[in-house]
PDB file of C-alpha atoms in Angstrom:
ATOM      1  CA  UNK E 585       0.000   0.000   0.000  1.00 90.00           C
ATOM      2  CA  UNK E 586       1.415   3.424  -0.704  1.00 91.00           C
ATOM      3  CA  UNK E 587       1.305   4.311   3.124  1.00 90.00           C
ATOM      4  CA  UNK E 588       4.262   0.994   3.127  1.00 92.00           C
ATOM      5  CA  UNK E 589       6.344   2.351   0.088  1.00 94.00           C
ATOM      6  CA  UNK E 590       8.322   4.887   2.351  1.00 93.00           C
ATOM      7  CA  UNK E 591      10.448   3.055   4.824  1.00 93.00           C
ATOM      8  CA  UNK E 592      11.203   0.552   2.167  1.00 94.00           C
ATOM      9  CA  UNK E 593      12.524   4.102  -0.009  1.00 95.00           C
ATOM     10  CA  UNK E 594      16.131   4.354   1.599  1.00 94.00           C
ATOM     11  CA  UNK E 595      17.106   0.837   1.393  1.00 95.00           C
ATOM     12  CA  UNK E 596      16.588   0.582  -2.227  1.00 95.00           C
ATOM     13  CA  UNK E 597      18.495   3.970  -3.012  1.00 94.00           C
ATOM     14  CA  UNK E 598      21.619   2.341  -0.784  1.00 93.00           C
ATOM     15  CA  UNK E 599      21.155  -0.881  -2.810  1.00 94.00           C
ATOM     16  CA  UNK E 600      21.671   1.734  -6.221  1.00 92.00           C
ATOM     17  CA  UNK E 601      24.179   3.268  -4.868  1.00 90.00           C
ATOM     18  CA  UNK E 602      26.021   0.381  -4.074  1.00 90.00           C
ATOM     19  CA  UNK E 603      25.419  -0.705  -7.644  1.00 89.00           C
ATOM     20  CA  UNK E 604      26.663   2.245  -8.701  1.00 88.00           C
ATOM     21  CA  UNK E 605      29.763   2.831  -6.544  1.00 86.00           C
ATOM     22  CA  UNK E 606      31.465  -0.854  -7.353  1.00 89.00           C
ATOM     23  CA  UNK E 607      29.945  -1.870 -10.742  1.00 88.00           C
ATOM     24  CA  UNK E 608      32.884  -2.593 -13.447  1.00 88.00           C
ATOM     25  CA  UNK E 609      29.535  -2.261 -16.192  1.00 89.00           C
ATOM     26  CA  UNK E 610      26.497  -0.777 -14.585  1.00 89.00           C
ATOM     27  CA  UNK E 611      27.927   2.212 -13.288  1.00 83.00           C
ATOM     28  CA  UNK E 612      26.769   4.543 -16.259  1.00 87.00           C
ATOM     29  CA  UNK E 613      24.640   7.402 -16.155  1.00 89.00           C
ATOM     30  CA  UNK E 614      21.909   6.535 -18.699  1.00 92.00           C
ATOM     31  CA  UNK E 615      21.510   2.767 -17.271  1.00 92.00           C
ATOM     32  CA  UNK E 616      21.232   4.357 -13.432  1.00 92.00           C
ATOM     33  CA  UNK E 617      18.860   6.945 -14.297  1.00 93.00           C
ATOM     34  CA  UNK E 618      17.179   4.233 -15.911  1.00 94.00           C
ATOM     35  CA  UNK E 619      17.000   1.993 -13.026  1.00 94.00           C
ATOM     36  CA  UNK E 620      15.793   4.911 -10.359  1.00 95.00           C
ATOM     37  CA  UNK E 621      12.756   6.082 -13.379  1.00 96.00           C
ATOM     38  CA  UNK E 622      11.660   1.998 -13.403  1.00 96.00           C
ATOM     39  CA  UNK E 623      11.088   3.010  -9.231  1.00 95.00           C
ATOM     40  CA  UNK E 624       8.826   5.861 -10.063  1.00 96.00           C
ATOM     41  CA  UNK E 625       6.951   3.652 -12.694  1.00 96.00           C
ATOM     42  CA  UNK E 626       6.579   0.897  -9.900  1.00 96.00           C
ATOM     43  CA  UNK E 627       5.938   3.628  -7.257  1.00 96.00           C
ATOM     44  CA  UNK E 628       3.101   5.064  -9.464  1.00 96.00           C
ATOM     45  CA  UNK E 629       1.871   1.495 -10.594  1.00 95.00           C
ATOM     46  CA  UNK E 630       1.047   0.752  -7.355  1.00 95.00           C
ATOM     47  CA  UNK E 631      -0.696   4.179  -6.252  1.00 96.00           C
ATOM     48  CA  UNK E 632      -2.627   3.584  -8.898  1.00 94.00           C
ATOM     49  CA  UNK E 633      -3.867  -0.037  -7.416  1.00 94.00           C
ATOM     50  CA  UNK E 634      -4.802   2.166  -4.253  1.00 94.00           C
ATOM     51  CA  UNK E 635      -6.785   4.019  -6.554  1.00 95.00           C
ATOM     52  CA  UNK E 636     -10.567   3.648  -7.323  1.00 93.00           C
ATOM     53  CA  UNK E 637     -11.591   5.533 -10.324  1.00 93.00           C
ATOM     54  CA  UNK E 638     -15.255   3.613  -9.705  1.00 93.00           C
ATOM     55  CA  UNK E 639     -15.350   5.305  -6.130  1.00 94.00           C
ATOM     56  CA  UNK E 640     -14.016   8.535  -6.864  1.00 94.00           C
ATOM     57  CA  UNK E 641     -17.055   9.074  -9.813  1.00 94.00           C
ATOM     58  CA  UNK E 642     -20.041   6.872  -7.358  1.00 93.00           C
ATOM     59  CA  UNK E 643     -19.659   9.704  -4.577  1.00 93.00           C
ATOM     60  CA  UNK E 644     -17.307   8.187  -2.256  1.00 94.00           C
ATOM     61  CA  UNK E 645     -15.710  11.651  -1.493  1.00 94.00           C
ATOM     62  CA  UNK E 646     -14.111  11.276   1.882  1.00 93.00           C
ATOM     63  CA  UNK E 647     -12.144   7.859   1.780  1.00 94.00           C
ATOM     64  CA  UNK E 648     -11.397   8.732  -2.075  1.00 95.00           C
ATOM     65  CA  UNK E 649      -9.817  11.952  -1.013  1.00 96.00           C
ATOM     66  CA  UNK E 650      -7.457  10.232   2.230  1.00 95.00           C
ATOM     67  CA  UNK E 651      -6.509   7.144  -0.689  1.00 96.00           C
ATOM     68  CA  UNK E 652      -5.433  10.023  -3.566  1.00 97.00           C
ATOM     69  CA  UNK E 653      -3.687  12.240  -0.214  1.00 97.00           C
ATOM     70  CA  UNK E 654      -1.992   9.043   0.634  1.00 96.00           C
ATOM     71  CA  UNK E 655      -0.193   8.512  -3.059  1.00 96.00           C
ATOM     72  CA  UNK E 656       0.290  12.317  -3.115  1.00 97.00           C
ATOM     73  CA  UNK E 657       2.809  11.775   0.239  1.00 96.00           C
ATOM     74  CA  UNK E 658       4.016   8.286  -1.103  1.00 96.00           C
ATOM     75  CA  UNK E 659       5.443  10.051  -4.251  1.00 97.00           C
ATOM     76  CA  UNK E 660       6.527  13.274  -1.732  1.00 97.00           C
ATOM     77  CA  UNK E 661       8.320  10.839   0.002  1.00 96.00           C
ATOM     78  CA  UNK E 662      10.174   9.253  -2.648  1.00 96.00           C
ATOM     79  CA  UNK E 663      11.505  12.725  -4.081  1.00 96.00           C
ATOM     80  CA  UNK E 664      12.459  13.366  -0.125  1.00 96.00           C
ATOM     81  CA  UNK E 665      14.237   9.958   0.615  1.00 96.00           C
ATOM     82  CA  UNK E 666      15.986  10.545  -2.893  1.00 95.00           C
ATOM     83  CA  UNK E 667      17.292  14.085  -2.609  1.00 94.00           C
ATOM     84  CA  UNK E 668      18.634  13.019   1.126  1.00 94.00           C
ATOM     85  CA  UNK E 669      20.783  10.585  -0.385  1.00 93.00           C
ATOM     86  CA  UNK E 670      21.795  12.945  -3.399  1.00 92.00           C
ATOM     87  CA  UNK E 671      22.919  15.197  -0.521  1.00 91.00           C
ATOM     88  CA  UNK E 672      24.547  12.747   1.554  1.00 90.00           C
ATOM     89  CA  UNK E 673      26.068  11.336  -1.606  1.00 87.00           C
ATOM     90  CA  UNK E 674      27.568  14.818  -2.378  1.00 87.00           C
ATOM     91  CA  UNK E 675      29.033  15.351   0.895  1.00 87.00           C
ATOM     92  CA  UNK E 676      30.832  12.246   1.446  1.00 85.00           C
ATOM     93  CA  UNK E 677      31.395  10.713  -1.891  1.00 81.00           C
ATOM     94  CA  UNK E 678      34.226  12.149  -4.343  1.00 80.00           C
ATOM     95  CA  UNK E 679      32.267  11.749  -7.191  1.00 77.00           C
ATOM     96  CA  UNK E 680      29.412  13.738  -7.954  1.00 78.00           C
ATOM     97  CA  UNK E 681      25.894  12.268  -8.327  1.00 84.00           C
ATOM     98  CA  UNK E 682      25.154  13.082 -12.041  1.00 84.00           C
ATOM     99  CA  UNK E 683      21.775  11.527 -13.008  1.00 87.00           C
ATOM    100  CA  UNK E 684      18.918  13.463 -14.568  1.00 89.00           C
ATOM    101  CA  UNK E 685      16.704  14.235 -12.117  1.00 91.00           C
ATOM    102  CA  UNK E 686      14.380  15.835 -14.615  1.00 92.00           C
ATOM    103  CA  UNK E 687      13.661  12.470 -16.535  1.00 93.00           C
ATOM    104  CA  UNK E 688      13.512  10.370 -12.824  1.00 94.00           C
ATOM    105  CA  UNK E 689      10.424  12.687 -11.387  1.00 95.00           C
ATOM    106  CA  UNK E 690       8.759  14.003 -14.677  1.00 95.00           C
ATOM    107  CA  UNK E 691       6.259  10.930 -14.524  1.00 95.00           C
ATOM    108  CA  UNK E 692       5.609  11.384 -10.745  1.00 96.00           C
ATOM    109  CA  UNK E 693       5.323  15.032 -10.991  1.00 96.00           C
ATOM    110  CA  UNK E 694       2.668  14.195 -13.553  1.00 95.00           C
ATOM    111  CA  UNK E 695       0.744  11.629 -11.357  1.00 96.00           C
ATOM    112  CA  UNK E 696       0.993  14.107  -8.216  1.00 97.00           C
ATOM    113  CA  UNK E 697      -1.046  16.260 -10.725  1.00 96.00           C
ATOM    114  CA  UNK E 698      -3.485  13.644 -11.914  1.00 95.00           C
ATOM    115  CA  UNK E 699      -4.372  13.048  -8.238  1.00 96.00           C
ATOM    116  CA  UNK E 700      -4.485  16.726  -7.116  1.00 97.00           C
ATOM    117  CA  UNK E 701      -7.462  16.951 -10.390  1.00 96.00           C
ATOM    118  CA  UNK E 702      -8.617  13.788  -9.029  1.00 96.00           C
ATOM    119  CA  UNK E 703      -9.321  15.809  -5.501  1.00 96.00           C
ATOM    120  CA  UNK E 704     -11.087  18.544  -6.653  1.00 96.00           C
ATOM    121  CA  UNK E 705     -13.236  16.838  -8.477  1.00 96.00           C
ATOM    122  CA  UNK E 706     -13.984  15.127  -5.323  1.00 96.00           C
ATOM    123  CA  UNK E 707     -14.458  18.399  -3.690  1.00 96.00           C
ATOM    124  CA  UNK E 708     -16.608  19.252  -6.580  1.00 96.00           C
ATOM    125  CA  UNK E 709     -19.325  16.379  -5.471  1.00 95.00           C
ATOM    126  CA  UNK E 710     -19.129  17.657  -2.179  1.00 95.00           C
ATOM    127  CA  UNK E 711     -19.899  20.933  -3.140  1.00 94.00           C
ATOM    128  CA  UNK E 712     -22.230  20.836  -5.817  1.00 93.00           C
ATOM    129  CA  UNK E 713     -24.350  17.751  -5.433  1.00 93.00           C
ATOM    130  CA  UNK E 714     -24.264  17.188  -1.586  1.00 91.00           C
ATOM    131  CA  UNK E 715     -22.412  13.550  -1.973  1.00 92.00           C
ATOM    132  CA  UNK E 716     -20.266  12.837   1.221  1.00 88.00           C
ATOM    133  CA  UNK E 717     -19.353   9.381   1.229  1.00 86.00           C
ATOM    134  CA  UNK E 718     -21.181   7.013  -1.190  1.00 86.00           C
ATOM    135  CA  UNK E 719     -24.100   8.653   0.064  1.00 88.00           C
ATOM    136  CA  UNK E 720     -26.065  12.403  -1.160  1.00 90.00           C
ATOM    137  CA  UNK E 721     -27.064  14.982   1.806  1.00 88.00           C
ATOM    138  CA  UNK E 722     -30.258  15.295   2.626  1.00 88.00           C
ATOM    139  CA  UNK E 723     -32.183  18.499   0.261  1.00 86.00           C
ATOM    140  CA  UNK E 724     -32.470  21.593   1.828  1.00 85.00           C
ATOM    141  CA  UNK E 725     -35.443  22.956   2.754  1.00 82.00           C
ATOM    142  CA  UNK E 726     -35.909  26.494   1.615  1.00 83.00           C
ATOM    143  CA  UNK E 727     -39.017  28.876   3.316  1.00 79.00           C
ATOM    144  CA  UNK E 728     -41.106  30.775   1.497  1.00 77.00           C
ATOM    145  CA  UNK E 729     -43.039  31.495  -1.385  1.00 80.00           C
ATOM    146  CA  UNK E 730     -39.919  31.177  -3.725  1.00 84.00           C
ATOM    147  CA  UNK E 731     -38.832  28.179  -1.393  1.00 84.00           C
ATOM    148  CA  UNK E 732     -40.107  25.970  -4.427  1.00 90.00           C
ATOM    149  CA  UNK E 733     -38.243  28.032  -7.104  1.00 91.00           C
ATOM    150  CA  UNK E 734     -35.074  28.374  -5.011  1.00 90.00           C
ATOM    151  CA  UNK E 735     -35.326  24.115  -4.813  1.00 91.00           C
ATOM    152  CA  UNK E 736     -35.661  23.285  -8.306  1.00 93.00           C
ATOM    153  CA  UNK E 737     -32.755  26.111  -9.215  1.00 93.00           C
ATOM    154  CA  UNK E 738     -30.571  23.665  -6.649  1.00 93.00           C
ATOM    155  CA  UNK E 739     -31.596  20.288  -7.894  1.00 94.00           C
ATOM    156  CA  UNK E 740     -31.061  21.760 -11.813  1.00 96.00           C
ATOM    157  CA  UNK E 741     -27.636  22.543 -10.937  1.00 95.00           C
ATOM    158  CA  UNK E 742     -26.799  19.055  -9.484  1.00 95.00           C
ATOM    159  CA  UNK E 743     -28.327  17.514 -13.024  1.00 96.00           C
ATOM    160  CA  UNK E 744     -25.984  19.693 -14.489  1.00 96.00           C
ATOM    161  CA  UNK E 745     -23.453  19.341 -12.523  1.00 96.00           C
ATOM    162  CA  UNK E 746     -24.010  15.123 -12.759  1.00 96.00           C
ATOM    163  CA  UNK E 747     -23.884  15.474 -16.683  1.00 96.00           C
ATOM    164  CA  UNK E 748     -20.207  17.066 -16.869  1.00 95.00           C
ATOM    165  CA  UNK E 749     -19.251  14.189 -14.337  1.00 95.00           C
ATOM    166  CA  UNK E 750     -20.260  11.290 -16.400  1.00 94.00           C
ATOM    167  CA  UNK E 751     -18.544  13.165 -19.402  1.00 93.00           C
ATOM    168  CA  UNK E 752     -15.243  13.199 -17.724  1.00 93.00           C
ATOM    169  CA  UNK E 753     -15.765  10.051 -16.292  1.00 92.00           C
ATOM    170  CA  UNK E 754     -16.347   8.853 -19.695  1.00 89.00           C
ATOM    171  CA  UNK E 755     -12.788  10.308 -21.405  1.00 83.00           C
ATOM    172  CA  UNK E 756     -10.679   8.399 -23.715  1.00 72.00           C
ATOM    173  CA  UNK E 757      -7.367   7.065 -22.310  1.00 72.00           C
ATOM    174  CA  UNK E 758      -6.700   6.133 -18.880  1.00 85.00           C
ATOM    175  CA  UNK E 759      -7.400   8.706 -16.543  1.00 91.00           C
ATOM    176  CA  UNK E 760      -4.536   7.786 -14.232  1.00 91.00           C
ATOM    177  CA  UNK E 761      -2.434   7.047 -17.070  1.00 91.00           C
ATOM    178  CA  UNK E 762       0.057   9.939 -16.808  1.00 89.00           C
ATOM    179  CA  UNK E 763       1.140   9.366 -20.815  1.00 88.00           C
ATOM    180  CA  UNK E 764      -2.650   9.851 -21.698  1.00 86.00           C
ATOM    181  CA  UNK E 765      -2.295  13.607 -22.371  1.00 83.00           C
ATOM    182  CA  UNK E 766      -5.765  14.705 -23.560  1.00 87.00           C
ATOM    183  CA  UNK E 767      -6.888  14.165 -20.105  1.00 90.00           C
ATOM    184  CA  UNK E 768      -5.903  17.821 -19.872  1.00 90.00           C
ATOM    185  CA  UNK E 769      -8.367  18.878 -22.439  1.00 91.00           C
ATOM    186  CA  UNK E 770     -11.245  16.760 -20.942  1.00 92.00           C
ATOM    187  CA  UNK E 771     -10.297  18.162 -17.320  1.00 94.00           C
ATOM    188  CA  UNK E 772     -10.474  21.737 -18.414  1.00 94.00           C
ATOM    189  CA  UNK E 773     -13.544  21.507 -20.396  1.00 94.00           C
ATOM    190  CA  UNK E 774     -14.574  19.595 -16.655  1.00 95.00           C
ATOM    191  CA  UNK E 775     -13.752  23.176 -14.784  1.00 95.00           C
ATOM    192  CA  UNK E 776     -15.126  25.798 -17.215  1.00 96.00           C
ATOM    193  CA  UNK E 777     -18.465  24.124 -16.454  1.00 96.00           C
ATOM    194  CA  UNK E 778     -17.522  24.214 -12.827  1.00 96.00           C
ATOM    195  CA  UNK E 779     -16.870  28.140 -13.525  1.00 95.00           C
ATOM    196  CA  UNK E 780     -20.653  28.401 -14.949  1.00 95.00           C
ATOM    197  CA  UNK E 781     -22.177  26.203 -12.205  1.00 95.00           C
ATOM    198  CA  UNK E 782     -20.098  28.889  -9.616  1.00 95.00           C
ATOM    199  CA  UNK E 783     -21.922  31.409 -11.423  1.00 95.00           C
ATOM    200  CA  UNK E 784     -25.524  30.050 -10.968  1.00 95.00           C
ATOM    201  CA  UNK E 785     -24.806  28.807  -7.335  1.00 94.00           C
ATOM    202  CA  UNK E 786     -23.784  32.392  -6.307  1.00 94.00           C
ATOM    203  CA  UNK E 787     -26.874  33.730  -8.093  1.00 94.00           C
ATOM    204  CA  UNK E 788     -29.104  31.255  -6.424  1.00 92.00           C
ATOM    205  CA  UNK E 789     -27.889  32.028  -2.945  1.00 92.00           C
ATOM    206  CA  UNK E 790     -28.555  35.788  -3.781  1.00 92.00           C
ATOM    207  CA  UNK E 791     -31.772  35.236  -4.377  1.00 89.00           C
ATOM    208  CA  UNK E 792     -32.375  33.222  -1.247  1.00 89.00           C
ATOM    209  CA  UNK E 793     -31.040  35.863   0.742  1.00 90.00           C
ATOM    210  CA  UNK E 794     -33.198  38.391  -0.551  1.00 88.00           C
ATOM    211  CA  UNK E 795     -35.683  36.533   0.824  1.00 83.00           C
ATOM    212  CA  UNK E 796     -34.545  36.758   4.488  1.00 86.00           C
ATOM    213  CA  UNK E 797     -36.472  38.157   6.700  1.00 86.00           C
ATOM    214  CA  UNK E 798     -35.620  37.501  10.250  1.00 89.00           C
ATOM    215  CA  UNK E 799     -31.699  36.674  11.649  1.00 93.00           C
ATOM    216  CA  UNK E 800     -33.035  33.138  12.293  1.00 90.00           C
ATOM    217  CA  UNK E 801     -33.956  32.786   8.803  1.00 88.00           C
ATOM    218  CA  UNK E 802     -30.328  33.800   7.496  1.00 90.00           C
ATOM    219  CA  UNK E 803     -28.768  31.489   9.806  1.00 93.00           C
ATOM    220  CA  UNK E 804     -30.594  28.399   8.596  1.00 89.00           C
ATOM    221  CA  UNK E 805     -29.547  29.690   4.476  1.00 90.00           C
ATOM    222  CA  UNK E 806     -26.075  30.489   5.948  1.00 92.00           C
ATOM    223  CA  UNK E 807     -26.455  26.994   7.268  1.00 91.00           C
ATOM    224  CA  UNK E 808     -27.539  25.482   4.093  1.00 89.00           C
ATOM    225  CA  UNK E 809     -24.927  26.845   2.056  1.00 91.00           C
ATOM    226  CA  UNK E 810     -21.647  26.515   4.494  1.00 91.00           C
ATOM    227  CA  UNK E 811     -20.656  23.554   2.360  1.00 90.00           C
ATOM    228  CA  UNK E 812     -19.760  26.102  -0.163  1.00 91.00           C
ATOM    229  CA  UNK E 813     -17.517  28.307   2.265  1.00 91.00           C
ATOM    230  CA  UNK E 814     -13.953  26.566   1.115  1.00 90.00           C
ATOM    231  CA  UNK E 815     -14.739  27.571  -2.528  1.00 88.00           C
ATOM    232  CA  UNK E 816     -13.242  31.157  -3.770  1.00 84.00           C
TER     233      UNK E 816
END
C-alpha cells in the first residue's frame, strides 16, 4: 500500500548506490537513471492499485480523497528519501551524483497532478451535489413562497453538474495514465463548467437571501450553504 512504500525508499536507493559505486559495467549514467525512473513507474503502478476511479465518480468523497492524499505523500516521500541521499552522496562521496533528475520525477510530478485533479473533483461532489461518502445529503429545505423556485434552481444545478461528471468520467485514455495527455483537455472543459455552475450557485444564494427576513432565517440559508464556504 502506498502508506508501506516509504520506509522501504532508503534501502533501495543504498542498494543503487552500491550498484553504482562498485559496478565494473552498470555504473553509467543513462543505465542508473534508468534503473531509479523503473522506481517511479513501480511507485506510481502501485498508487494507482490504491486508486478507485469507480469510487471517486459513485460519490465516495471522503475515503477517495485520504486514498489520492496518501499517493500524493508516497510520491513526496520518494523525491524526499531521494534528494537526502543525493545530498549525503555529495558530501561524502568524491564523485558527484550526475543523473537526470528531470527524466527520474517528470512521470511522478505528472501523477501528483493527476491526483491533485482527481481531488477537486472530489471536492466538486461535495460541493455541488451534496455527496459525502457514497451517500447524497439530505435536500435543503428552503421557506417561502420562492422556497419551491429556489429548490428546483438547486436540484437543476446538481443535473448539471451530474452530466459534466459522467462526461469526464467517460474520457478516452486512462485517466490515471500519466502518458494519456488529452486528459488535460477533458479536465479543463470539466472546470469551465464548474466556472458556470459557480456562477448560478452564487446567483441562487442571492436570491435566497433576498428573501430573508428575520436573523433566524439567514442562519438556517447560511447553514444550508456553508458547504460552499472553502470555494473562492
Amino acid at each position: 500500500k502506498p502508506k508501506d512504500i516509504s520506509d522501504k525508499l532508503p534501502r533501495l536507493i543504498s542498494l543503487i548506490r552500491i550498484i553504482w559505486v562498485n559496478s565494473p559495467h552498470y555504473n553509467t549514467r543513462e543505465r542508473l537513471t534508468a534503473l531509479f525512473r523503473k522506481m517511479s513507474n513501480e511507485i506510481i503502478r502501485l498508487c494507482c492499485h490504491a486508486i478507485s476511479l469507480d469510487r471517486i465518480f459513485e460519490g465516495y468523497v471522503s475515503s477517495s480523497k485520504e486514498d489520492l492524499q496518501g499517493c500524493i505523500s508516497c510520491c513526496h516521500a520518494w523525491k524526499d528519501h531521494y534528494l537526502t541521499a543525493v545530498q549525503m552522496h555529495t558530501q561524502f562521496s568524491n564523485r558527484g551524483w550526475v543523473l537526470d533528475q528531470t527524466s527520474i520525477f517528470a512521470q511522478v510530478d505528472a501523477f501528483v497532478q493527476r491526483c491533485k485533479d482527481l481531488i477537486e473533483v472530489c471536492d466538486c461532489q461535495y460541493h455541488f451535489a451534496r455527496w459525502e461518502d457514497g451517500k447524497q445529503g439530505p435536500l435543503p429545505c428552503f421557506f417561502g413562497a420562492q422556497g419551491p423556485q429556489i429548490t428546483r434552481n438547486l436540484l437543476e444545478i446538481e443535473d448539471i453538474f451530474h452530466k459534466n461528471l459522467q462526461t469526464l468520467r467517460a474520457v478516452r485514455g486512462g485517466i490515471l495514465d500519466v502518458k494519456n495527455t488529452s486528459w488535460h483537455e477533458d479536465y479543463n472543459r470539466f472546470r469551465a463548467g464548474i466556472k458556470d455552475l459557480e456562477v448560478m450557485t452564487q446567483n441562487l444564494i442571492t436570491s435566497a437571501f433576498e428573501l430573508v427576513r428575520d436573523v433566524e432565517h439567514g442562519v438556517l440559508l447560511l447553514d444550508t450553504f456553508h458547504r460552499l464556504a472553502a470555494r473562492e
